[in-house]
PDB file of C-alpha atoms in Angstrom:
ATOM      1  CA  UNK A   1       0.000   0.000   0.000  1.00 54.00           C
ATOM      2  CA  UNK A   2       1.488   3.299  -0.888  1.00 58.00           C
ATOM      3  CA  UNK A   3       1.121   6.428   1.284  1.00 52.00           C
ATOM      4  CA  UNK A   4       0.631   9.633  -0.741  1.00 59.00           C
ATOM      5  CA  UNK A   5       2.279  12.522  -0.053  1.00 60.00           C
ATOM      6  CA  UNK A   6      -0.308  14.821   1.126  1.00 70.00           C
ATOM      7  CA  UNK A   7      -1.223  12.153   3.909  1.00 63.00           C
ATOM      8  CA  UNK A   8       2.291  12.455   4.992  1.00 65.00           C
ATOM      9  CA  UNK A   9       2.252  15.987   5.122  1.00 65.00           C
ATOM     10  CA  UNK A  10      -0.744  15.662   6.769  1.00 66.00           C
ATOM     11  CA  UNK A  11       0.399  13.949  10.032  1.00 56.00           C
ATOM     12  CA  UNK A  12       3.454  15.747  10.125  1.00 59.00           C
ATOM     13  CA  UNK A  13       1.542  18.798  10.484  1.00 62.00           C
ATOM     14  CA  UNK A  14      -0.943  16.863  13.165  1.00 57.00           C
ATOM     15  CA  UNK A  15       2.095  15.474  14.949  1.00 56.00           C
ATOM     16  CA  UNK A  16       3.604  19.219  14.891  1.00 61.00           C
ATOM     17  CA  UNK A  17       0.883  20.745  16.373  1.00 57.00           C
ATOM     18  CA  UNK A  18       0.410  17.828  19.243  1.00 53.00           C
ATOM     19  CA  UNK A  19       3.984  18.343  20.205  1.00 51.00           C
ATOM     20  CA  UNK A  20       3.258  21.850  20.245  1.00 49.00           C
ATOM     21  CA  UNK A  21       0.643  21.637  22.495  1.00 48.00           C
ATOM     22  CA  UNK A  22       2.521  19.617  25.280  1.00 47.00           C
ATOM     23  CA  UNK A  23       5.572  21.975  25.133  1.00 46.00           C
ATOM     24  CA  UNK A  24       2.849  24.774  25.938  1.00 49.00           C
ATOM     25  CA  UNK A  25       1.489  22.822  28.659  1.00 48.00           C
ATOM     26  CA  UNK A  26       4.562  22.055  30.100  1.00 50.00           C
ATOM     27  CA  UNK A  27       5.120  25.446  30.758  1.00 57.00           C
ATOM     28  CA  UNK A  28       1.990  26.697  32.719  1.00 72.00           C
ATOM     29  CA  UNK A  29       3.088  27.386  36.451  1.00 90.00           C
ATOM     30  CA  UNK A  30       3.114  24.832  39.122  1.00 94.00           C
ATOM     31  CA  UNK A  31       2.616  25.498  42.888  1.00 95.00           C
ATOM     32  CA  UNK A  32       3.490  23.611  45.708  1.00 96.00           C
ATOM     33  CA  UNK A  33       1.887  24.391  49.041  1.00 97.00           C
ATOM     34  CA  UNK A  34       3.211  23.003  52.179  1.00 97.00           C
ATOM     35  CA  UNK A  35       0.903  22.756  55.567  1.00 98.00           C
ATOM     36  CA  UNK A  36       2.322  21.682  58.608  1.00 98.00           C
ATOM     37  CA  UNK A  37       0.349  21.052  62.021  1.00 98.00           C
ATOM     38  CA  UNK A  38      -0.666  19.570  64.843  1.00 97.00           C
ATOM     39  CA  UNK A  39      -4.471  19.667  65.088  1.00 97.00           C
ATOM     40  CA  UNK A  40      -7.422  19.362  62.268  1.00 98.00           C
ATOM     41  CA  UNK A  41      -8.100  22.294  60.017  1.00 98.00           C
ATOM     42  CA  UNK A  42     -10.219  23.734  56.956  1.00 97.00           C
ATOM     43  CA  UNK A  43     -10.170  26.567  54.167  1.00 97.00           C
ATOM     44  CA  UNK A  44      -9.898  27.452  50.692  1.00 96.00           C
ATOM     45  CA  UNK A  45      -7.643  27.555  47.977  1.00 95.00           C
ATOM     46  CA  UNK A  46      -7.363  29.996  44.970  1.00 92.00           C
ATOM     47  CA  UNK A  47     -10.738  30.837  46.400  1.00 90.00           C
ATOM     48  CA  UNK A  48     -12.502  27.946  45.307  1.00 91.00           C
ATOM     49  CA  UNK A  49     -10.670  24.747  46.335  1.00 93.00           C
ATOM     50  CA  UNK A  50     -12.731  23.564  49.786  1.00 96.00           C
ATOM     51  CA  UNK A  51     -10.202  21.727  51.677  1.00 96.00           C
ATOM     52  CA  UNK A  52     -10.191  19.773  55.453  1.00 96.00           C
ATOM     53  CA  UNK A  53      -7.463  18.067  56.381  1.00 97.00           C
ATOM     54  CA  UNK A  54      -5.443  17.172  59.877  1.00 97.00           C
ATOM     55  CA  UNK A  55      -1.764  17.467  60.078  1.00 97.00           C
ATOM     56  CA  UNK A  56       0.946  17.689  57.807  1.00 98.00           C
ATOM     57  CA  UNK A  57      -0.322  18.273  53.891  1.00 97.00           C
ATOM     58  CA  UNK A  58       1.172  18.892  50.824  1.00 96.00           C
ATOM     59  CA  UNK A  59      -0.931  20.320  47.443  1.00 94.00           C
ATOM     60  CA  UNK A  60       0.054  20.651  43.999  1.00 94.00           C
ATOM     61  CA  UNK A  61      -1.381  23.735  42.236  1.00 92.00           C
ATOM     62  CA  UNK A  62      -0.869  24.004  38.251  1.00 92.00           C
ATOM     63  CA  UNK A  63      -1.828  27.227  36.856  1.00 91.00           C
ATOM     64  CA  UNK A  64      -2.394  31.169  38.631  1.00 92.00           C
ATOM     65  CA  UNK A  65      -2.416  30.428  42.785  1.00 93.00           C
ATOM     66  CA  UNK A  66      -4.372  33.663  44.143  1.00 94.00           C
ATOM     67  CA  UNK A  67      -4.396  32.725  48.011  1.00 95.00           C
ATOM     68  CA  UNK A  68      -4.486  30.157  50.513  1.00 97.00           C
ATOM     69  CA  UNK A  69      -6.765  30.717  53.534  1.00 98.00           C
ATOM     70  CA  UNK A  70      -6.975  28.190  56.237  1.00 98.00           C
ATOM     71  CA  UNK A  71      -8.256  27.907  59.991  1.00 98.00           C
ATOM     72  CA  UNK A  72      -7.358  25.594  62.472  1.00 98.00           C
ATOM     73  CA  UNK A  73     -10.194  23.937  64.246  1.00 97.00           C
ATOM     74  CA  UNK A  74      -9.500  24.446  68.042  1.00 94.00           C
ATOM     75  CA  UNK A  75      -8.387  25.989  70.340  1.00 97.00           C
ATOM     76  CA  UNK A  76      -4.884  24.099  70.634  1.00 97.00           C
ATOM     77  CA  UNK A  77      -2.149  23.717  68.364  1.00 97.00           C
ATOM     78  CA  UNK A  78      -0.677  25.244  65.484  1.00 98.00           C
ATOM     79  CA  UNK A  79      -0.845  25.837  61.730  1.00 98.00           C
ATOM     80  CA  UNK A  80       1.936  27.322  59.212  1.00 98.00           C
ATOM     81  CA  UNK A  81       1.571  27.705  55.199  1.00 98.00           C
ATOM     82  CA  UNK A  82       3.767  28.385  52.700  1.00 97.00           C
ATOM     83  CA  UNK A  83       4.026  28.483  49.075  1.00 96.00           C
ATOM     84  CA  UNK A  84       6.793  27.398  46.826  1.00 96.00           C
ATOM     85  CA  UNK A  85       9.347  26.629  49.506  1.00 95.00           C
ATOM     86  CA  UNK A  86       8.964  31.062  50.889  1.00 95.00           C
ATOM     87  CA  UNK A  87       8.742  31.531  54.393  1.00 96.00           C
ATOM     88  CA  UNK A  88       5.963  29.896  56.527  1.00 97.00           C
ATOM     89  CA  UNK A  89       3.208  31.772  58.042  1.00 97.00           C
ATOM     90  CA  UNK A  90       2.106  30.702  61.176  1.00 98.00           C
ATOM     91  CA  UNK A  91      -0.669  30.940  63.613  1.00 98.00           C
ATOM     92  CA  UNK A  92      -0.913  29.417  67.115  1.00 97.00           C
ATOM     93  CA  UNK A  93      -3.504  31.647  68.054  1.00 98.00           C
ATOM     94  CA  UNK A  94      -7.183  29.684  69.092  1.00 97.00           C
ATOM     95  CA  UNK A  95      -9.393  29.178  65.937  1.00 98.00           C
ATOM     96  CA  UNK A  96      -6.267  30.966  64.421  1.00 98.00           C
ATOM     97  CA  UNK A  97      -6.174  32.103  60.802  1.00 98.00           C
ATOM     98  CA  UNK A  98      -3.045  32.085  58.198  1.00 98.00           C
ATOM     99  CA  UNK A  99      -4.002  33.595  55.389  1.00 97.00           C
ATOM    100  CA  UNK A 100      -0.638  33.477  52.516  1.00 97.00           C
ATOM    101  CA  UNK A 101      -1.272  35.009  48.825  1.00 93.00           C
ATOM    102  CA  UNK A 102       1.004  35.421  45.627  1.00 84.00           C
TER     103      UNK A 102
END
């Protein structure tokens, strides 16, 4: 069976484009958030992103990261945040509140 030349040109130009494609999405930024603690907690990411968790957690964020606002749930303990390895913020305070943006 012979394969004419347009075909060939054809997926050439198909296998460009998906090559293309990955490069570009290999590039979109990627976020790593970092939660350490010692009690439960809740919040939001990139103000959407419901998340409850206790302890230590890490999250993967591809694409714009607005803020990260979480809220320990007791009295007790602590919570610290941080965002692509910055410094932590940190709240010990009761029913505390660390808020950390871009």
């Amino acid at each position: 069976m012979r394969v004419r030349l347009p075909v060939i040109a054809t997926l050439l130009v198909l296998l460009s484009a998906t090559a293309a494609l990955v490069v570009l999405t290999g590039c979109s930024q990627r976020h790593h958030i970092e939660v350490q603690s010692d009690v439960c907690w809740d919040g939001i990411i990139n103000e959407d992103q419901r998340v409850t968790e206790c302890g230590n957690v890490s999250y993967k964020v591809t694409g714009k990261l607005k803020c990260v606002v979480l809220q320990k749930q007791n009295a007790n303990g602590y919570l610290r945040v941080r965002i692509d390895s910055r410094a932590w913020t940190e709240t010990t305070e009761a029913f505390g509140i660390v808020t950390v943006c871009q």
